[in-house]
Short mmCIF file of C-alpha atoms in Angstrom, two decimals:
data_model
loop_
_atom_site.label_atom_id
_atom_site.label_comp_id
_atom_site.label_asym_id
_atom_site.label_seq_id
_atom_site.Cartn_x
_atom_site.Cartn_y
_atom_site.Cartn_z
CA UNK A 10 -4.27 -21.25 17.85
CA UNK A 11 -0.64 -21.93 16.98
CA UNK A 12 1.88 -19.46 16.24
CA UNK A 13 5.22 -19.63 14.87
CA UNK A 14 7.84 -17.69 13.22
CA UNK A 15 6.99 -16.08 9.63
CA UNK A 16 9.59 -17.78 7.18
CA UNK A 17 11.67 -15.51 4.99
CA UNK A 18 8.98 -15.80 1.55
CA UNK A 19 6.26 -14.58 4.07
CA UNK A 20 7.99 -11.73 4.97
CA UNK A 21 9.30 -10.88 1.42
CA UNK A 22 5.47 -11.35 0.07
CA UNK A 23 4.40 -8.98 2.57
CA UNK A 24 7.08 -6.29 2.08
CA UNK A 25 6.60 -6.34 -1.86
CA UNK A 26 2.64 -6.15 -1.14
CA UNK A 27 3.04 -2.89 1.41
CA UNK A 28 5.60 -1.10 -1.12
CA UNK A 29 2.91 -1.90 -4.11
CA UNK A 30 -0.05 0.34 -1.78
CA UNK A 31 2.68 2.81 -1.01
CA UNK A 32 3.62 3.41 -4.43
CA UNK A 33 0.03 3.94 -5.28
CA UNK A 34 -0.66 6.09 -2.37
CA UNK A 35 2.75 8.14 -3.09
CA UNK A 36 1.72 8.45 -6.99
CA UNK A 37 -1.76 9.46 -6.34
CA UNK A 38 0.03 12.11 -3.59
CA UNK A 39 2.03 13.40 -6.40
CA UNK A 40 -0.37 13.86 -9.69
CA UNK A 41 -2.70 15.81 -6.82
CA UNK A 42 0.60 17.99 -5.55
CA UNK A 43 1.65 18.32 -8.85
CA UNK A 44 -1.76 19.61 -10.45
CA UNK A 45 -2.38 22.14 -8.04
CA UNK A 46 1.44 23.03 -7.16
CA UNK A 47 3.01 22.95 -10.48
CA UNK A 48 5.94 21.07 -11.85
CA UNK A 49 8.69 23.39 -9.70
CA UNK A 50 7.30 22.93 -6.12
CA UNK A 51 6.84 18.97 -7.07
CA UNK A 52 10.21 18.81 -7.99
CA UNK A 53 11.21 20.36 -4.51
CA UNK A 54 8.79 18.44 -2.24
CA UNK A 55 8.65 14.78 -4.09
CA UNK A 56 10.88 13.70 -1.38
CA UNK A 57 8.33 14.95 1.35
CA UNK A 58 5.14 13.93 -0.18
CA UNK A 59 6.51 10.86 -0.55
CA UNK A 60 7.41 10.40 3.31
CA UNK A 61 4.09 12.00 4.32
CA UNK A 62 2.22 9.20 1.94
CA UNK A 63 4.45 6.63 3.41
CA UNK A 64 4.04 8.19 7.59
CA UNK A 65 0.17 7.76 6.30
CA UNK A 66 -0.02 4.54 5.68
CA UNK A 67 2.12 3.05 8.60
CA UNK A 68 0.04 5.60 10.78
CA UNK A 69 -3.60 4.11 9.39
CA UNK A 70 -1.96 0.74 10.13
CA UNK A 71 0.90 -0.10 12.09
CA UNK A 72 0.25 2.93 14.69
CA UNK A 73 -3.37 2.25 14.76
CA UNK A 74 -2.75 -1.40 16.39
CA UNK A 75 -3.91 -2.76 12.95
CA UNK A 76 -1.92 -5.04 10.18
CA UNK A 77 -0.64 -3.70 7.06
CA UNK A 78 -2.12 -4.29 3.93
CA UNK A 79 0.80 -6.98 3.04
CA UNK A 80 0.77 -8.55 6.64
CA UNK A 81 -2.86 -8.83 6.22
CA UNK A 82 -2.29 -10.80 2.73
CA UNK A 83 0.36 -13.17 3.99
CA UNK A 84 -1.45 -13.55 7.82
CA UNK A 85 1.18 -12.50 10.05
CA UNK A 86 1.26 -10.63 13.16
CA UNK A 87 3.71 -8.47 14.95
CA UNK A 88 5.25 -9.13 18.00
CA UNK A 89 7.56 -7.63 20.69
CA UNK A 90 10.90 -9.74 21.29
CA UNK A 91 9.07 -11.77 23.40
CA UNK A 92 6.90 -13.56 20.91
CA UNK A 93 4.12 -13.15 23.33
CA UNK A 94 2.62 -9.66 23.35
CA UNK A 95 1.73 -7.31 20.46
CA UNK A 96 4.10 -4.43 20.25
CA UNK A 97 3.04 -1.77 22.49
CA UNK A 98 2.14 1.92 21.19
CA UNK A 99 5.95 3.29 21.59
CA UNK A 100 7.71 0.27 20.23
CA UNK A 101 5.32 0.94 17.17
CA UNK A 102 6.21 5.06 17.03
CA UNK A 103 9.71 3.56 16.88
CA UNK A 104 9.58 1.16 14.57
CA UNK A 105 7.78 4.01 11.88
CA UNK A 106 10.62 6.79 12.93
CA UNK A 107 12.86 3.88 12.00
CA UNK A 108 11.37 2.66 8.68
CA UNK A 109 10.71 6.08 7.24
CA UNK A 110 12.25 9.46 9.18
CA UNK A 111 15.77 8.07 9.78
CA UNK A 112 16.74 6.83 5.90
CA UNK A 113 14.77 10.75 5.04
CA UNK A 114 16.83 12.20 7.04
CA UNK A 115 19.76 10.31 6.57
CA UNK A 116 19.81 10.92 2.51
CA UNK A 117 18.56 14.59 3.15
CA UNK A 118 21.54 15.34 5.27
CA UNK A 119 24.36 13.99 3.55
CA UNK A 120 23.14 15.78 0.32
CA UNK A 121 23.33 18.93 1.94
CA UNK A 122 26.55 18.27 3.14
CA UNK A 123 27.92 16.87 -0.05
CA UNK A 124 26.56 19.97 -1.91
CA UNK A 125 28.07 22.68 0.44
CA UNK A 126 31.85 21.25 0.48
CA UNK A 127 31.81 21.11 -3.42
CA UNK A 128 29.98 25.01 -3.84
CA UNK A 129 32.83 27.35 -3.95
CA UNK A 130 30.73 29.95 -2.33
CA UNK A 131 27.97 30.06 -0.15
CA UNK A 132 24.21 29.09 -1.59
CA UNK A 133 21.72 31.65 -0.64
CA UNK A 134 18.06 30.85 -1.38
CA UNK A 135 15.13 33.09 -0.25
CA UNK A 136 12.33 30.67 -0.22
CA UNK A 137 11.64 28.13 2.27
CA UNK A 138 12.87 24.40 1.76
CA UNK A 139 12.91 21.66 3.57
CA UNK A 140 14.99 20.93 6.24
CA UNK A 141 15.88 25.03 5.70
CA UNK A 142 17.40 25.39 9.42
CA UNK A 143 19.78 22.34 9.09
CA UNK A 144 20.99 23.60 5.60
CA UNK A 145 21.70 26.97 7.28
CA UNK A 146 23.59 25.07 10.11
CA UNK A 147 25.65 22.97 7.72
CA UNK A 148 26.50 26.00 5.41
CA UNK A 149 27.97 27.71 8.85
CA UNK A 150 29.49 24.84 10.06
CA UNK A 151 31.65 24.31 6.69
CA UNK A 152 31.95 28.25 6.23
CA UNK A 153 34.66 27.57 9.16
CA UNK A 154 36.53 25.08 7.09
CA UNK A 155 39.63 25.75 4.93
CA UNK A 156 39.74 24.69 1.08
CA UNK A 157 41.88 22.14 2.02
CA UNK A 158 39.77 21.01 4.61
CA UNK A 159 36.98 20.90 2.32
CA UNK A 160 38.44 18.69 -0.36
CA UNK A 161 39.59 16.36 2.46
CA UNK A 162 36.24 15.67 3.36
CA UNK A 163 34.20 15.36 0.02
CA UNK A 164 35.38 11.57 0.06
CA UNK A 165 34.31 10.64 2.92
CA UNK A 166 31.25 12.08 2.69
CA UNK A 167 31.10 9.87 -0.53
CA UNK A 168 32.50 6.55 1.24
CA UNK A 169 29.47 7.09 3.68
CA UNK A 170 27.01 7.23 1.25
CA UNK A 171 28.77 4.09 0.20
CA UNK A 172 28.74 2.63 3.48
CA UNK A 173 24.92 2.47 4.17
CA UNK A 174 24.30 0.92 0.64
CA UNK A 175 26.36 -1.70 1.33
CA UNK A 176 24.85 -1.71 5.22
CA UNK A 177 20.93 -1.90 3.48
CA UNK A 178 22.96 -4.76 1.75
CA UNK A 179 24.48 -6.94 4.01
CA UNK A 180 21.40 -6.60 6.16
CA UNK A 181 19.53 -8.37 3.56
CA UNK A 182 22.25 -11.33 3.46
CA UNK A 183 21.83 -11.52 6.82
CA UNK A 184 18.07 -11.91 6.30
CA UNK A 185 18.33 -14.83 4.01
CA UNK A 186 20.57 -16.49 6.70
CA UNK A 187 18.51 -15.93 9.78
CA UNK A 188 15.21 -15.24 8.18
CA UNK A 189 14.52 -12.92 11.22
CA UNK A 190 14.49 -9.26 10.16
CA UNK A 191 13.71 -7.65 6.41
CA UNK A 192 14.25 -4.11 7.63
CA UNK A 193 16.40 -2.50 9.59
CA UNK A 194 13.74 -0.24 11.06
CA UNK A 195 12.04 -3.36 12.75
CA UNK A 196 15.62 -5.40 13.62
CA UNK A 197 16.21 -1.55 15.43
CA UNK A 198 12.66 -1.37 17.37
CA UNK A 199 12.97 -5.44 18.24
CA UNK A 200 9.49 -6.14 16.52
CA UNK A 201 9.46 -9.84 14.61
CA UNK A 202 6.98 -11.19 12.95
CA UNK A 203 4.46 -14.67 13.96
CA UNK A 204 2.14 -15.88 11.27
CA UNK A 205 -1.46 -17.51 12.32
CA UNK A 206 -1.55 -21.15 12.13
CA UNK A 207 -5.32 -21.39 11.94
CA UNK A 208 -6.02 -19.60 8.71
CA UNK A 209 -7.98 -22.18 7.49
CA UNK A 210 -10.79 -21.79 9.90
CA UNK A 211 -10.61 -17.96 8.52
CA UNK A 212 -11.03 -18.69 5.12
CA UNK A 213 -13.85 -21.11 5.61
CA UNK A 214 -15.38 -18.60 7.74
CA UNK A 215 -15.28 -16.05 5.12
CA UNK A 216 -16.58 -18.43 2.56
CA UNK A 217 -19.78 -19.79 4.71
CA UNK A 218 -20.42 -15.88 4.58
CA UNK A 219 -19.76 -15.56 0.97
CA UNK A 220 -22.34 -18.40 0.49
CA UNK A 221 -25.08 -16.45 2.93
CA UNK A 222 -24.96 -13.62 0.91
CA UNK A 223 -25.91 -15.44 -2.23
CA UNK A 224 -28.63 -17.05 -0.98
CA UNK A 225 -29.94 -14.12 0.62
CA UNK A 226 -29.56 -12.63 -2.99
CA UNK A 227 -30.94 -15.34 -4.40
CA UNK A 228 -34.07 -15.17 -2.34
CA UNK A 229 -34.64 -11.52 -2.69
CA UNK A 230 -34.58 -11.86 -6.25
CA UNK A 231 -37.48 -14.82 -6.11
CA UNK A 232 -39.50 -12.49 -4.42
CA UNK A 233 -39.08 -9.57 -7.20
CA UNK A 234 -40.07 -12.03 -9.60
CA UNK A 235 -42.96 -12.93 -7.68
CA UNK A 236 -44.33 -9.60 -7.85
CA UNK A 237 -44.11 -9.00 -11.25
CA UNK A 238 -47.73 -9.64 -13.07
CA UNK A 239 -46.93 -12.53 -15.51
CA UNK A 240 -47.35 -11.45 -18.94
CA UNK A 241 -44.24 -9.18 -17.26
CA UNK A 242 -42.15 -11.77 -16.66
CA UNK A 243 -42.62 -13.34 -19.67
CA UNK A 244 -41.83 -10.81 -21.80
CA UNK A 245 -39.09 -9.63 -19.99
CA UNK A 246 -37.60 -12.86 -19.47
CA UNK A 247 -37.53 -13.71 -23.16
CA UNK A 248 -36.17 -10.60 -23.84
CA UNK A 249 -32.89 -11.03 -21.64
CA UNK A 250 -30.03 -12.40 -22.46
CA UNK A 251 -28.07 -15.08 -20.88
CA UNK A 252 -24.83 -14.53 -18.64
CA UNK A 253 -21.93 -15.71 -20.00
CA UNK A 254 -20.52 -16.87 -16.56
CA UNK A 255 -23.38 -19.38 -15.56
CA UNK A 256 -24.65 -19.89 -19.09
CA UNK A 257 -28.24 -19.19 -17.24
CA UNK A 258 -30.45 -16.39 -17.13
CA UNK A 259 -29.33 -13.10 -15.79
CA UNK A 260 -29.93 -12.37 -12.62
CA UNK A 261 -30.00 -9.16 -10.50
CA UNK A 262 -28.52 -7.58 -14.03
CA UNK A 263 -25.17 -5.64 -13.10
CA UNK A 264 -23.26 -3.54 -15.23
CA UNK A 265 -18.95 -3.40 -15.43
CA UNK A 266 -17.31 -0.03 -16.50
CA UNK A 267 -16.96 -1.58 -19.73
CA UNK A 268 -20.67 -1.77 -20.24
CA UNK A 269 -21.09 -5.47 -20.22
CA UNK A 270 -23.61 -7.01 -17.86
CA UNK A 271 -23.64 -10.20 -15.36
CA UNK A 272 -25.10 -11.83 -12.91
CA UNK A 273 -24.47 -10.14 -9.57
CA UNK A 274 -23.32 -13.20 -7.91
CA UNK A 275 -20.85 -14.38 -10.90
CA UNK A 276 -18.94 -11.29 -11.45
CA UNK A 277 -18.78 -10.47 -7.88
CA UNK A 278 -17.53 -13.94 -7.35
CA UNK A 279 -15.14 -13.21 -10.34
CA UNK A 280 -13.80 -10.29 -8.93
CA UNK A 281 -12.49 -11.86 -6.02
CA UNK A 282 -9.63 -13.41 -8.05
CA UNK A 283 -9.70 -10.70 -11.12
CA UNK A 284 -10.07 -7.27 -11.89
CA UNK A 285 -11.12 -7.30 -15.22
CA UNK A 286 -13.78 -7.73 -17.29
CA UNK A 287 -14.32 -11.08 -18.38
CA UNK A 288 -15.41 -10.53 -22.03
CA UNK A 289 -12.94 -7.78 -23.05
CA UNK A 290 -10.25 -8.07 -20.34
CA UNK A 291 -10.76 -4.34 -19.42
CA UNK A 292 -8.89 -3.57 -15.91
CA UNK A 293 -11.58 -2.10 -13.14
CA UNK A 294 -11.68 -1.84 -9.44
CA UNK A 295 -14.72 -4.04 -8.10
CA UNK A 296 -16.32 -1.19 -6.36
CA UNK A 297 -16.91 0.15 -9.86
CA UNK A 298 -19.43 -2.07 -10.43
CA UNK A 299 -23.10 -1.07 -11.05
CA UNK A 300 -26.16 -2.79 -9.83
CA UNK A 301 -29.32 -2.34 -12.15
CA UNK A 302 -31.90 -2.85 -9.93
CA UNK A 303 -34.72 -1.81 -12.41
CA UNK A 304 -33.07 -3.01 -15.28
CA UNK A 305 -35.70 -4.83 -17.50
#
């Protein structure tokens, strides 16, 4: 099976697709914090829930030896700067630490420092925060400095901010030149990216499946018809309706959150490339869906 190096839209595609199931993960993290927690602790710990939901997901994936979500959708692999071995289990720690800790930590720190040179005295808090025992550390360690001192430093606090902006930045020019790294977590832990030459035999794969499963349906539902007396079937049959996917008689009735009814096979199938409901366009996940199996 070939492999060669993921181009620079395969790599974008797959970065916009993981931040999309992040950002759902890190909402859903967030309405449940904020329900139980209240709007005051949310406000304190958005920045932790959201790099616990985001240490989650690379943890279920990436740690776990499996692909992301967005590698997954674009078929591409990681690999170790080789290009001939899968990252091994350390490589991986460090590329997460990377991707997620160090910019956390990073925009965490130089807060706190910005905030303690411009206080002009000394912020006390009795309840525990984040990152408590480096705030106390920074508070002592510009306690020692003079006003002066202080003032001399506030811009270049500011002017390092700056500076890793404009690093994130040029690191993405430097992408669109070389096409080799998106992030700077991965350029750091040396992992690249390969994509899979032979994803046609995949997707035929998946389809000869696809079609097993409707004949198997199919079949099953010959053989409920079968025992049905016939006056049953008659009357039943003339009293059902017609899908409007396959024009034909219903079969194996199911039901969308909307209320509307199918055939099994043609709003499963439609599912596959939309999540809505095809006669009033209402938006629904697929595993939503609700097979009648008595319906009559």
């Amino acid at each position: 099976m070939p492999l060669v190096p993921a181009n620079q839209p395969q790599l974008i595609r797959s970065s916009q697709k993981d931040e999309y199931y992040q950002n759902n993960l890190t909402n859903n993290a967030n309405e449940l914090f904020h329900t139980f927690a209240g709007s005051r602790r949310w406000l304190q710990w958005r920045k932790e829930i959201e790099l616990l939901s985001d240490l989650t997901y690379y943890v279920l994936t990436t740690l776990s030896g499996y692909q992301t979500l967005g590698e997954e959708y674009v078929s591409i692999i990681q690999v170790d700067p080789s290009k001939r071995r899968i990252p091994s289990r350390m490589r991986r720690t460090a590329l997460i630490f990377f991707h997620t800790i160090v910019p956390y930590l990073l925009d965490k720190v130089l807060i706190c420092i910005e905030n303690e040179l411009e206080a002009e005295a000394p912020q006390t808090s009795r309840t525990w925060r984040p990152l408590s025992h480096v705030r106390l550390w920074i508070q002592r360690a510009v306690g020692m400095l003079t006003e002066s001192q202080r003032k001399a430093l506030i811009p270049l606090v500011f002017a390092l901010q700056q500076g890793i902006t404009l690093l994130y930045r040029l690191h993405v020019a430097v992408f669109y030149v070389t096409g080799a790294f998106y992030h700077t977590g991965k350029r750091a832990a040396g992992v690249s990216y390969l994509r899979v030459g032979n994803v046609l035999g995949i997707s035929l794969t998946l389809q000869f499946n696809n079609l097993r499963q409707r004949q198997r349906a199919r079949h099953e539902w010959k053989q409920h018809r079968n025992l049905l007396p016939s006056r049953q079937v008659s009357q039943s049959s003339s009293r059902s309706s017609r899908c409007v996917l396959c024009l034909e008689e219903r079969r194996n009735t199911s039901s969308t959150p909307c209320g509307h009814l199918f055939c099994w096979e043609c709003i499963t199938e439609w599912c596959n490339t939309k999540t809505e409901c095809p006669l009033c366009r209402e938006k629904f996940q697929p595993h939503r869906l609700v097979f009648l199996r008595n319906y009559k």
